[in-house]
Amino acid sequence: MLRKLIQAAAILALVTGPAAAQMALSPFKHDERKLTPDELKAQQQRDKDYKAAMDKIPEKKVTVDPWGDIRPAPAPAPQATAKNKP
């Protein structure tokens, strides 16, 4: 009887450990604080600089197909016209 109780307690402890780790009751988790007006302006300036830097990067135009020389090009599908219909 005592053995089964100890085994059940061990299983319960092993199962509840990961579940407790997912809860937000961690003492290491800090509440998000409000930004001061200076910090808000600095954040907006960083966002603006980031977007400007991203706009300077050219768009990738051609994708490289390593199997392009090995595979044949797909044949165009024949189009049905009034002359070809029976």
CSV table of C-alpha atoms in Angstrom, one decimal:
chain,number,residue,atom,x,y,z
A,1,MET,CA,0.0,0.0,0.0
A,2,LEU,CA,2.8,2.4,0.9
A,3,ARG,CA,4.7,1.5,-2.1
A,4,LYS,CA,1.8,2.4,-4.5
A,5,LEU,CA,1.4,5.7,-2.7
A,6,ILE,CA,5.0,6.5,-3.1
A,7,GLN,CA,4.9,5.6,-6.8
A,8,ALA,CA,1.8,7.7,-7.3
A,9,ALA,CA,3.4,10.7,-5.6
A,10,ALA,CA,6.5,10.3,-7.7
A,11,ILE,CA,4.5,10.1,-11.0
A,12,LEU,CA,2.4,13.1,-9.9
A,13,ALA,CA,5.6,15.1,-9.1
A,14,LEU,CA,7.1,14.2,-12.5
A,15,VAL,CA,4.0,15.2,-14.4
A,16,THR,CA,3.4,18.5,-12.6
A,17,GLY,CA,7.0,19.7,-12.9
A,18,PRO,CA,6.8,20.7,-16.6
A,19,ALA,CA,3.3,22.1,-16.2
A,20,ALA,CA,4.4,24.3,-13.4
A,21,ALA,CA,7.3,25.6,-15.5
A,22,GLN,CA,4.9,26.9,-18.1
A,23,MET,CA,3.0,29.1,-15.7
A,24,ALA,CA,3.7,32.8,-15.4
A,25,LEU,CA,4.5,32.7,-11.7
A,26,SER,CA,8.2,32.9,-12.3
A,27,PRO,CA,10.1,35.3,-10.0
A,28,PHE,CA,12.4,36.0,-12.9
A,29,LYS,CA,9.7,37.3,-15.2
A,30,HIS,CA,9.5,41.1,-15.1
A,31,ASP,CA,6.5,43.2,-15.9
A,32,GLU,CA,6.7,45.2,-19.1
A,33,ARG,CA,7.3,48.8,-18.1
A,34,LYS,CA,6.0,51.9,-19.9
A,35,LEU,CA,8.4,53.7,-22.1
A,36,THR,CA,9.4,57.3,-21.4
A,37,PRO,CA,8.8,59.8,-24.1
A,38,ASP,CA,12.6,59.9,-24.9
A,39,GLU,CA,12.7,56.1,-25.1
A,40,LEU,CA,9.6,56.1,-27.3
A,41,LYS,CA,11.2,58.6,-29.7
A,42,ALA,CA,14.4,56.5,-29.7
A,43,GLN,CA,12.4,53.4,-30.5
A,44,GLN,CA,10.6,55.1,-33.3
A,45,GLN,CA,13.9,56.4,-34.7
A,46,ARG,CA,15.4,52.9,-34.6
A,47,ASP,CA,12.3,51.6,-36.5
A,48,LYS,CA,12.6,54.3,-39.1
A,49,ASP,CA,16.3,53.6,-39.6
A,50,TYR,CA,15.6,49.9,-39.8
A,51,LYS,CA,13.0,50.4,-42.5
A,52,ALA,CA,15.3,52.8,-44.4
A,53,ALA,CA,18.1,50.2,-44.3
A,54,MET,CA,15.7,47.4,-45.5
A,55,ASP,CA,14.6,49.6,-48.4
A,56,LYS,CA,18.2,49.9,-49.6
A,57,ILE,CA,18.6,46.1,-50.0
A,58,PRO,CA,17.8,45.2,-53.6
A,59,GLU,CA,15.1,42.6,-54.2
A,60,LYS,CA,16.1,39.2,-55.4
A,61,LYS,CA,15.0,38.8,-59.0
A,62,VAL,CA,16.2,35.4,-60.2
A,63,THR,CA,16.0,32.2,-58.3
A,64,VAL,CA,18.7,29.6,-59.0
A,65,ASP,CA,17.5,26.2,-60.0
A,66,PRO,CA,20.3,23.7,-59.6
A,67,TRP,CA,18.3,21.1,-61.5
A,68,GLY,CA,17.5,23.5,-64.4
A,69,ASP,CA,20.0,22.0,-66.8
A,70,ILE,CA,19.0,18.4,-66.0
A,71,ARG,CA,15.3,18.6,-66.3
A,72,PRO,CA,13.7,19.3,-69.6
A,73,ALA,CA,11.6,22.4,-69.9
A,74,PRO,CA,7.8,21.6,-69.6
A,75,ALA,CA,6.1,21.3,-73.0
A,76,PRO,CA,3.4,23.9,-73.6
A,77,ALA,CA,0.0,22.4,-73.5
A,78,PRO,CA,-1.7,22.3,-76.9
A,79,GLN,CA,-4.5,24.8,-77.2
A,80,ALA,CA,-7.8,23.7,-78.6
A,81,THR,CA,-9.0,25.8,-81.5
A,82,ALA,CA,-12.0,25.6,-83.7
A,83,LYS,CA,-9.9,23.9,-86.5
A,84,ASN,CA,-8.7,21.1,-84.3
A,85,LYS,CA,-12.1,20.2,-82.9
A,86,PRO,CA,-13.8,17.2,-84.6
